Amino acid sequence: MALLKVKFNQKKRVKLAQGLWLMNWFSVFAGILVFSMGLFLKIELRKRSEVMDNSESHLVPNSLILMGILTCAFNGFAGKICYDSLDPAKFAKWKPLLKPYLALCFLFNILIFFVALICFLMRGSLESTLAQGLKNSMKFYRDTDTPGRCFMKKTIDMLQIEFKCCGNNGFKDWFEIQWISNRYLDFSSKEVKDRIKSNVDGRYLVDGVPFSCCNPSSPRPCIQYQVTNNSAHYSYDYQTEELNLWRRGCREALLYYYSSMMSSMGAVVLLVWLFEMSVMAGLRLLHTSLESIANPEDPECESEGWILENSLKDTLKSALESLKKIGKFNQVEADAEGAEGGEGMKTPAITTVS
């Protein structure tokens, strides 16, 4: 028994073809939207590529860009088919291509669904990329005179100001690295010498943070040096007072920014996928309703359209049987090739006549 069998007359077939033509062009605009989202996300990721460890995060925008292009191509082609289906003479040339095209549409819809899933599942990979990238970038904050790293200080400062964050996981990350360049240190000063000697690596570490970690909304002037020294500031208690530094780490801020963006894009792609599935189902109904016309010379006669020619269970069963046949055929071919190779390896016997 066919799945979702529907009876059509000429009027219904025309309405279906017109509706599908319109839906396909809506899908083309949806493809442009998906392409634009991928392009926007790629630009946003490239803006902060210096604080990312690898290029894995570009999988999502690249997938969105590819899906956007394919959506426009597939639906533009389907729109042409639906338009030509109104004229039996024009539709005749598309008949041999419809079954392969619908199979491609099915595979394409599976890809769209996986792209939507990727948008939701990239959070873990993005988090590790940001964590390692920010950690490495903070080490180069002081290298304002080193070619290739001279803009790192500006990049991190702008990042912390824009996203209202400080450090990788928090402001204490700055206590563990030397973020002040040696050119601004007075090595004749006893304090500088003592700090450098107290560290095994010879680094100048301070319990301070860059100016970009300061919260301008705080009523108190920013305490960015000697943050943990209560006696260095008037009426100050490091443990209990609300510091006027950004509490949130930049990893968390960037992760929230990008993951929320990707989740929104994933939701849009899921909607596009649902729309594409309905277009594919409609195209299948149109295809079968036109093919099942009993008398092609009488276009006004009734016909039947369906999604699957048999029930879902029977269709899956026949598909599995076809796959088994293909597997057996490949195995027979491999065995035949092996047998031919074995015969070729045999050395012919040589007899000596005395």
CSV table of C-alpha atoms in Angstrom, one decimal:
chain,number,residue,atom,x,y,z
A,1,MET,CA,0.0,0.0,0.0
A,2,ALA,CA,1.4,3.4,-1.0
A,3,LEU,CA,2.3,5.9,1.6
A,4,LEU,CA,0.2,9.2,1.6
A,5,LYS,CA,-1.7,8.4,-1.5
A,6,VAL,CA,-3.6,11.5,-2.8
A,7,LYS,CA,-6.0,11.7,-5.8
A,8,PHE,CA,-5.5,14.6,-8.2
A,9,ASN,CA,-7.4,16.2,-11.0
A,10,GLN,CA,-5.9,18.7,-13.4
A,11,LYS,CA,-6.9,21.7,-11.2
A,12,LYS,CA,-5.2,20.2,-8.2
A,13,ARG,CA,-2.0,19.3,-10.2
A,14,VAL,CA,-1.8,22.9,-11.5
A,15,LYS,CA,-2.3,24.3,-8.0
A,16,LEU,CA,0.4,21.9,-6.6
A,17,ALA,CA,2.8,22.9,-9.3
A,18,GLN,CA,2.3,26.6,-8.8
A,19,GLY,CA,2.5,26.2,-5.0
A,20,LEU,CA,5.8,24.3,-5.3
A,21,TRP,CA,7.2,26.8,-7.8
A,22,LEU,CA,6.5,29.6,-5.2
A,23,MET,CA,7.9,27.5,-2.3
A,24,ASN,CA,11.1,26.7,-4.3
A,25,TRP,CA,11.7,30.4,-4.8
A,26,PHE,CA,11.2,31.0,-1.1
A,27,SER,CA,13.8,28.3,-0.5
A,28,VAL,CA,16.2,30.1,-2.8
A,29,PHE,CA,15.9,33.2,-0.6
A,30,ALA,CA,16.3,30.9,2.4
A,31,GLY,CA,19.5,29.6,0.8
A,32,ILE,CA,20.7,33.2,0.4
A,33,LEU,CA,20.0,33.7,4.1
A,34,VAL,CA,22.0,30.6,5.1
A,35,PHE,CA,24.9,31.7,2.9
A,36,SER,CA,24.8,35.2,4.4
A,37,MET,CA,24.8,33.7,7.9
A,38,GLY,CA,27.8,31.6,7.1
A,39,LEU,CA,29.7,34.5,5.6
A,40,PHE,CA,28.9,36.7,8.6
A,41,LEU,CA,30.0,34.0,11.1
A,42,LYS,CA,33.2,33.5,9.1
A,43,ILE,CA,34.0,37.2,9.2
A,44,GLU,CA,33.3,37.3,13.0
A,45,LEU,CA,35.6,34.4,13.6
A,46,ARG,CA,38.3,35.8,11.4
A,47,LYS,CA,38.2,39.1,13.4
A,48,ARG,CA,39.4,37.2,16.5
A,49,SER,CA,41.5,34.4,14.8
A,50,GLU,CA,44.5,35.7,16.7
A,51,VAL,CA,43.0,34.5,20.0
A,52,MET,CA,42.0,31.1,18.6
A,53,ASP,CA,44.2,28.0,18.5
A,54,ASN,CA,43.1,26.3,15.3
A,55,SER,CA,40.8,26.6,12.3
A,56,GLU,CA,38.3,23.9,13.4
A,57,SER,CA,35.8,26.6,14.3
A,58,HIS,CA,35.5,27.5,10.6
A,59,LEU,CA,33.8,24.2,9.9
A,60,VAL,CA,30.4,25.7,10.8
A,61,PRO,CA,30.6,28.9,8.6
A,62,ASN,CA,32.1,26.9,5.7
A,63,SER,CA,29.3,24.3,6.0
A,64,LEU,CA,26.7,27.1,6.1
A,65,ILE,CA,28.2,28.8,3.0
A,66,LEU,CA,28.2,25.5,1.1
A,67,MET,CA,24.6,24.6,2.1
A,68,GLY,CA,23.4,28.1,1.1
A,69,ILE,CA,24.9,27.7,-2.4
A,70,LEU,CA,23.5,24.2,-2.8
A,71,THR,CA,20.1,25.3,-1.5
A,72,CYS,CA,19.9,28.0,-4.2
A,73,ALA,CA,21.0,25.6,-6.9
A,74,PHE,CA,18.7,22.7,-6.0
A,75,ASN,CA,15.6,24.9,-5.5
A,76,GLY,CA,16.3,27.0,-8.6
A,77,PHE,CA,16.4,23.8,-10.6
A,78,ALA,CA,13.2,22.4,-8.9
A,79,GLY,CA,11.4,25.7,-9.6
A,80,LYS,CA,12.2,25.3,-13.3
A,81,ILE,CA,10.8,21.7,-13.2
A,82,CYS,CA,7.6,22.8,-11.4
A,83,TYR,CA,7.1,25.6,-13.9
A,84,ASP,CA,7.6,23.3,-16.9
A,85,SER,CA,5.2,20.7,-15.4
A,86,LEU,CA,2.3,22.9,-16.4
A,87,ASP,CA,3.1,22.1,-20.0
A,88,PRO,CA,3.2,18.4,-20.8
A,89,ALA,CA,5.5,18.9,-23.8
A,90,LYS,CA,8.1,20.8,-21.6
A,91,PHE,CA,7.7,18.4,-18.7
A,92,ALA,CA,8.5,15.3,-20.9
A,93,LYS,CA,12.2,16.2,-21.0
A,94,TRP,CA,12.4,16.3,-17.2
A,95,LYS,CA,10.8,12.9,-16.6
A,96,PRO,CA,14.0,10.8,-16.8
A,97,LEU,CA,15.8,13.1,-14.4
A,98,LEU,CA,13.2,13.4,-11.7
A,99,LYS,CA,14.0,10.1,-9.8
A,100,PRO,CA,17.8,10.8,-9.6
A,101,TYR,CA,17.0,14.4,-8.7
A,102,LEU,CA,14.7,13.3,-5.8
A,103,ALA,CA,17.4,10.9,-4.6
A,104,LEU,CA,19.9,13.8,-4.6
A,105,CYS,CA,17.3,16.0,-2.7
A,106,PHE,CA,17.0,13.3,-0.1
A,107,LEU,CA,20.8,13.2,0.5
A,108,PHE,CA,20.9,17.0,0.4
A,109,ASN,CA,18.3,17.2,3.2
A,110,ILE,CA,20.3,14.7,5.3
A,111,LEU,CA,23.3,17.1,4.9
A,112,ILE,CA,21.2,20.1,5.9
A,113,PHE,CA,20.1,18.3,9.1
A,114,PHE,CA,23.7,17.4,9.9
A,115,VAL,CA,24.8,21.0,9.4
A,116,ALA,CA,22.1,22.1,11.8
A,117,LEU,CA,23.4,19.6,14.4
A,118,ILE,CA,27.0,20.8,13.9
A,119,CYS,CA,25.8,24.3,14.8
A,120,PHE,CA,24.6,23.0,18.2
A,121,LEU,CA,27.4,20.6,18.9
A,122,MET,CA,30.5,22.8,18.1
A,123,ARG,CA,30.5,24.4,21.6
A,124,GLY,CA,33.0,21.9,23.1
A,125,SER,CA,35.5,22.2,20.3
A,126,LEU,CA,35.1,26.0,20.3
A,127,GLU,CA,35.7,26.2,24.0
A,128,SER,CA,39.0,24.3,23.8
A,129,THR,CA,40.1,26.4,20.8
A,130,LEU,CA,39.4,29.6,22.7
A,131,ALA,CA,41.0,28.5,25.9
A,132,GLN,CA,44.3,27.5,24.3
A,133,GLY,CA,44.3,30.5,21.9
A,134,LEU,CA,43.7,33.1,24.6
A,135,LYS,CA,46.3,31.5,26.8
A,136,ASN,CA,48.9,31.7,24.0
A,137,SER,CA,47.8,35.3,23.0
A,138,MET,CA,48.2,36.6,26.5
A,139,LYS,CA,51.8,35.5,26.6
A,140,PHE,CA,52.5,37.7,23.6
A,141,TYR,CA,50.8,40.8,25.1
A,142,ARG,CA,54.1,42.4,26.1
A,143,ASP,CA,55.8,41.8,22.7
A,144,THR,CA,54.9,45.2,21.2
A,145,ASP,CA,58.3,45.3,19.4
A,146,THR,CA,58.3,41.8,18.0
A,147,PRO,CA,57.3,41.6,14.3
A,148,GLY,CA,54.1,39.6,13.9
A,149,ARG,CA,53.1,40.2,17.5
A,150,CYS,CA,53.2,43.9,17.8
A,151,PHE,CA,49.4,44.2,17.5
A,152,MET,CA,48.6,41.5,20.1
A,153,LYS,CA,48.4,44.0,22.9
A,154,LYS,CA,45.8,46.2,21.0
A,155,THR,CA,43.8,43.0,20.0
A,156,ILE,CA,43.5,41.8,23.6
A,157,ASP,CA,42.8,45.3,25.0
A,158,MET,CA,40.0,45.8,22.5
A,159,LEU,CA,38.7,42.3,23.1
A,160,GLN,CA,38.5,42.9,26.9
A,161,ILE,CA,36.9,46.3,26.5
A,162,GLU,CA,34.3,45.1,23.9
A,163,PHE,CA,33.3,41.9,25.8
A,164,LYS,CA,33.7,43.3,29.3
A,165,CYS,CA,36.0,40.5,30.3
A,166,CYS,CA,39.5,40.0,31.8
A,167,GLY,CA,42.0,37.2,31.2
A,168,ASN,CA,41.3,33.7,30.0
A,169,ASN,CA,39.3,32.3,32.9
A,170,GLY,CA,39.4,35.5,35.0
A,171,PHE,CA,41.6,38.4,36.0
A,172,LYS,CA,44.0,36.2,38.1
A,173,ASP,CA,45.4,34.8,34.8
A,174,TRP,CA,47.3,38.0,34.4
A,175,PHE,CA,49.2,37.3,37.7
A,176,GLU,CA,50.8,34.2,36.1
A,177,ILE,CA,52.4,35.8,33.1
A,178,GLN,CA,54.7,38.7,32.5
A,179,TRP,CA,52.5,41.2,30.6
A,180,ILE,CA,54.7,44.2,31.1
A,181,SER,CA,57.4,44.6,28.4
A,182,ASN,CA,61.1,44.7,29.6
A,183,ARG,CA,61.6,48.0,27.8
A,184,TYR,CA,59.3,49.6,30.5
A,185,LEU,CA,61.1,48.1,33.5
A,186,ASP,CA,63.9,49.8,35.4
A,187,PHE,CA,66.4,47.0,36.0
A,188,SER,CA,68.4,49.2,38.3
A,189,SER,CA,65.4,49.3,40.7
A,190,LYS,CA,65.7,46.9,43.7
A,191,GLU,CA,62.0,46.0,43.5
A,192,VAL,CA,62.3,44.9,39.9
A,193,LYS,CA,65.4,42.9,40.6
A,194,ASP,CA,63.8,41.2,43.6
A,195,ARG,CA,60.7,40.3,41.6
A,196,ILE,CA,62.7,38.8,38.8
A,197,LYS,CA,65.0,36.8,41.2
A,198,SER,CA,62.0,35.5,43.1
A,199,ASN,CA,60.8,33.7,39.9
A,200,VAL,CA,62.5,30.6,38.6
A,201,ASP,CA,61.9,31.6,34.9
A,202,GLY,CA,63.2,35.2,35.6
A,203,ARG,CA,59.9,36.8,34.8
A,204,TYR,CA,58.5,40.0,36.2
A,205,LEU,CA,55.2,38.9,37.7
A,206,VAL,CA,52.9,41.3,39.5
A,207,ASP,CA,49.4,41.0,41.0
A,208,GLY,CA,48.1,43.5,38.5
A,209,VAL,CA,46.1,43.6,35.3
A,210,PRO,CA,46.1,45.7,32.1
A,211,PHE,CA,44.0,48.8,32.0
A,212,SER,CA,41.4,47.2,29.7
A,213,CYS,CA,40.3,45.0,32.6
A,214,CYS,CA,38.9,48.0,34.5
A,215,ASN,CA,35.2,48.5,34.7
A,216,PRO,CA,34.4,52.1,33.9
A,217,SER,CA,31.0,51.9,35.6
A,218,SER,CA,32.7,51.4,39.0
A,219,PRO,CA,32.5,54.4,41.3
A,220,ARG,CA,36.0,53.8,42.6
A,221,PRO,CA,39.1,54.6,40.6
A,222,CYS,CA,40.4,51.4,39.1
A,223,ILE,CA,42.7,49.3,41.2
A,224,GLN,CA,44.8,47.4,38.6
A,225,TYR,CA,48.0,47.1,40.5
A,226,GLN,CA,48.6,45.4,43.8
A,227,VAL,CA,45.1,43.9,43.5
A,228,THR,CA,45.7,41.4,46.4
A,229,ASN,CA,47.5,43.9,48.7
A,230,ASN,CA,44.9,45.3,51.1
A,231,SER,CA,47.4,47.7,52.8
A,232,ALA,CA,48.3,49.4,49.5
A,233,HIS,CA,44.9,51.0,49.1
A,234,TYR,CA,42.7,53.0,51.5
A,235,SER,CA,39.6,51.3,52.8
A,236,TYR,CA,40.2,48.2,50.7
A,237,ASP,CA,39.7,44.5,51.4
A,238,TYR,CA,40.6,42.2,48.6
A,239,GLN,CA,38.5,39.3,49.9
A,240,THR,CA,35.3,41.0,50.6
A,241,GLU,CA,35.1,44.1,48.4
A,242,GLU,CA,33.5,44.0,45.0
A,243,LEU,CA,36.5,44.7,42.7
A,244,ASN,CA,36.2,47.2,39.9
A,245,LEU,CA,37.6,44.7,37.4
A,246,TRP,CA,35.7,42.6,35.0
A,247,ARG,CA,35.0,39.3,36.7
A,248,ARG,CA,34.2,37.3,33.7
A,249,GLY,CA,36.9,35.6,31.7
A,250,CYS,CA,37.2,36.3,27.9
A,251,ARG,CA,36.9,32.6,27.1
A,252,GLU,CA,33.5,32.5,28.7
A,253,ALA,CA,32.4,35.8,27.1
A,254,LEU,CA,33.5,34.7,23.6
A,255,LEU,CA,32.1,31.2,24.0
A,256,TYR,CA,28.7,32.6,24.9
A,257,TYR,CA,28.8,35.1,22.0
A,258,TYR,CA,29.7,32.5,19.4
A,259,SER,CA,27.7,29.6,20.7
A,260,SER,CA,24.6,31.7,21.0
A,261,MET,CA,25.1,32.9,17.5
A,262,MET,CA,25.7,29.3,16.2
A,263,SER,CA,22.6,28.1,18.1
A,264,SER,CA,20.4,30.7,16.5
A,265,MET,CA,21.8,29.8,13.1
A,266,GLY,CA,21.2,26.1,13.8
A,267,ALA,CA,17.6,26.9,14.6
A,268,VAL,CA,17.2,28.8,11.3
A,269,VAL,CA,18.9,25.9,9.4
A,270,LEU,CA,16.5,23.4,11.1
A,271,LEU,CA,13.5,25.5,9.8
A,272,VAL,CA,15.0,25.5,6.3
A,273,TRP,CA,15.4,21.7,6.6
A,274,LEU,CA,11.7,21.3,7.5
A,275,PHE,CA,10.8,23.6,4.6
A,276,GLU,CA,13.0,21.6,2.2
A,277,MET,CA,11.5,18.3,3.4
A,278,SER,CA,8.0,19.7,2.6
A,279,VAL,CA,9.2,20.9,-0.8
A,280,MET,CA,10.7,17.5,-1.6
A,281,ALA,CA,7.5,15.7,-0.5
A,282,GLY,CA,5.4,18.0,-2.7
A,283,LEU,CA,7.7,17.5,-5.7
A,284,ARG,CA,7.4,13.7,-5.2
A,285,LEU,CA,3.6,14.0,-5.2
A,286,LEU,CA,3.7,16.1,-8.3
A,287,HIS,CA,6.1,13.6,-10.0
A,288,THR,CA,4.0,10.5,-9.2
A,289,SER,CA,0.7,12.2,-10.0
A,290,LEU,CA,1.9,13.2,-13.5
A,291,GLU,CA,3.5,9.8,-14.1
A,292,SER,CA,0.3,7.9,-13.1
A,293,ILE,CA,-1.9,9.7,-15.7
A,294,ALA,CA,-3.6,6.9,-17.5
A,295,ASN,CA,-4.2,8.7,-20.7
A,296,PRO,CA,-1.4,11.3,-21.5
A,297,GLU,CA,-3.5,12.7,-24.4
A,298,ASP,CA,-6.2,13.6,-21.9
A,299,PRO,CA,-4.5,16.0,-19.3
A,300,GLU,CA,-7.8,16.6,-17.5
A,301,CYS,CA,-8.1,13.0,-16.3
A,302,GLU,CA,-7.6,12.0,-12.7
A,303,SER,CA,-4.4,10.5,-11.3
A,304,GLU,CA,-2.9,9.4,-8.0
A,305,GLY,CA,0.2,10.7,-6.3
A,306,TRP,CA,2.1,9.2,-3.4
A,307,ILE,CA,5.3,9.8,-1.3
A,308,LEU,CA,6.3,6.1,-1.3
A,309,GLU,CA,5.1,3.5,-3.7
A,310,ASN,CA,4.9,0.9,-0.9
A,311,SER,CA,4.6,1.2,2.8
A,312,LEU,CA,7.6,2.5,4.8
A,313,LYS,CA,8.3,-1.0,6.1
A,314,ASP,CA,8.3,-2.6,2.7
A,315,THR,CA,10.4,0.3,1.2
A,316,LEU,CA,13.1,-0.2,3.9
A,317,LYS,CA,13.0,-3.9,3.4
A,318,SER,CA,13.5,-3.6,-0.4
A,319,ALA,CA,16.3,-1.0,0.2
A,320,LEU,CA,18.1,-3.4,2.5
A,321,GLU,CA,17.8,-6.2,0.0
A,322,SER,CA,19.2,-4.0,-2.8
A,323,LEU,CA,22.2,-3.2,-0.5
A,324,LYS,CA,22.7,-6.9,0.2
A,325,LYS,CA,22.7,-7.6,-3.5
A,326,ILE,CA,25.2,-4.9,-4.2
A,327,GLY,CA,27.4,-6.3,-1.4
A,328,LYS,CA,27.2,-9.8,-2.8
A,329,PHE,CA,27.9,-8.6,-6.3
A,330,ASN,CA,31.1,-6.8,-5.1
A,331,GLN,CA,32.2,-9.8,-3.2
A,332,VAL,CA,31.8,-12.1,-6.2
A,333,GLU,CA,33.8,-9.6,-8.3
A,334,ALA,CA,36.5,-9.5,-5.7
A,335,ASP,CA,36.6,-13.3,-5.5
A,336,ALA,CA,36.8,-13.6,-9.3
A,337,GLU,CA,39.7,-11.1,-9.4
A,338,GLY,CA,41.5,-13.0,-6.6
A,339,ALA,CA,41.1,-16.3,-8.6
A,340,GLU,CA,42.4,-14.7,-11.8
A,341,GLY,CA,45.4,-13.3,-9.8
A,342,GLY,CA,46.1,-16.7,-8.3
A,343,GLU,CA,46.1,-18.4,-11.7
A,344,GLY,CA,48.4,-15.7,-13.0
A,345,MET,CA,50.9,-16.3,-10.2
A,346,LYS,CA,51.2,-20.1,-11.0
A,347,THR,CA,54.4,-21.0,-12.7
A,348,PRO,CA,53.9,-23.4,-15.7
A,349,ALA,CA,55.7,-26.7,-15.3
A,350,ILE,CA,58.8,-27.3,-17.5
A,351,THR,CA,59.4,-30.8,-18.7
A,352,THR,CA,62.8,-31.9,-19.9
A,353,VAL,CA,62.9,-34.5,-22.7
A,354,SER,CA,66.1,-36.6,-22.5
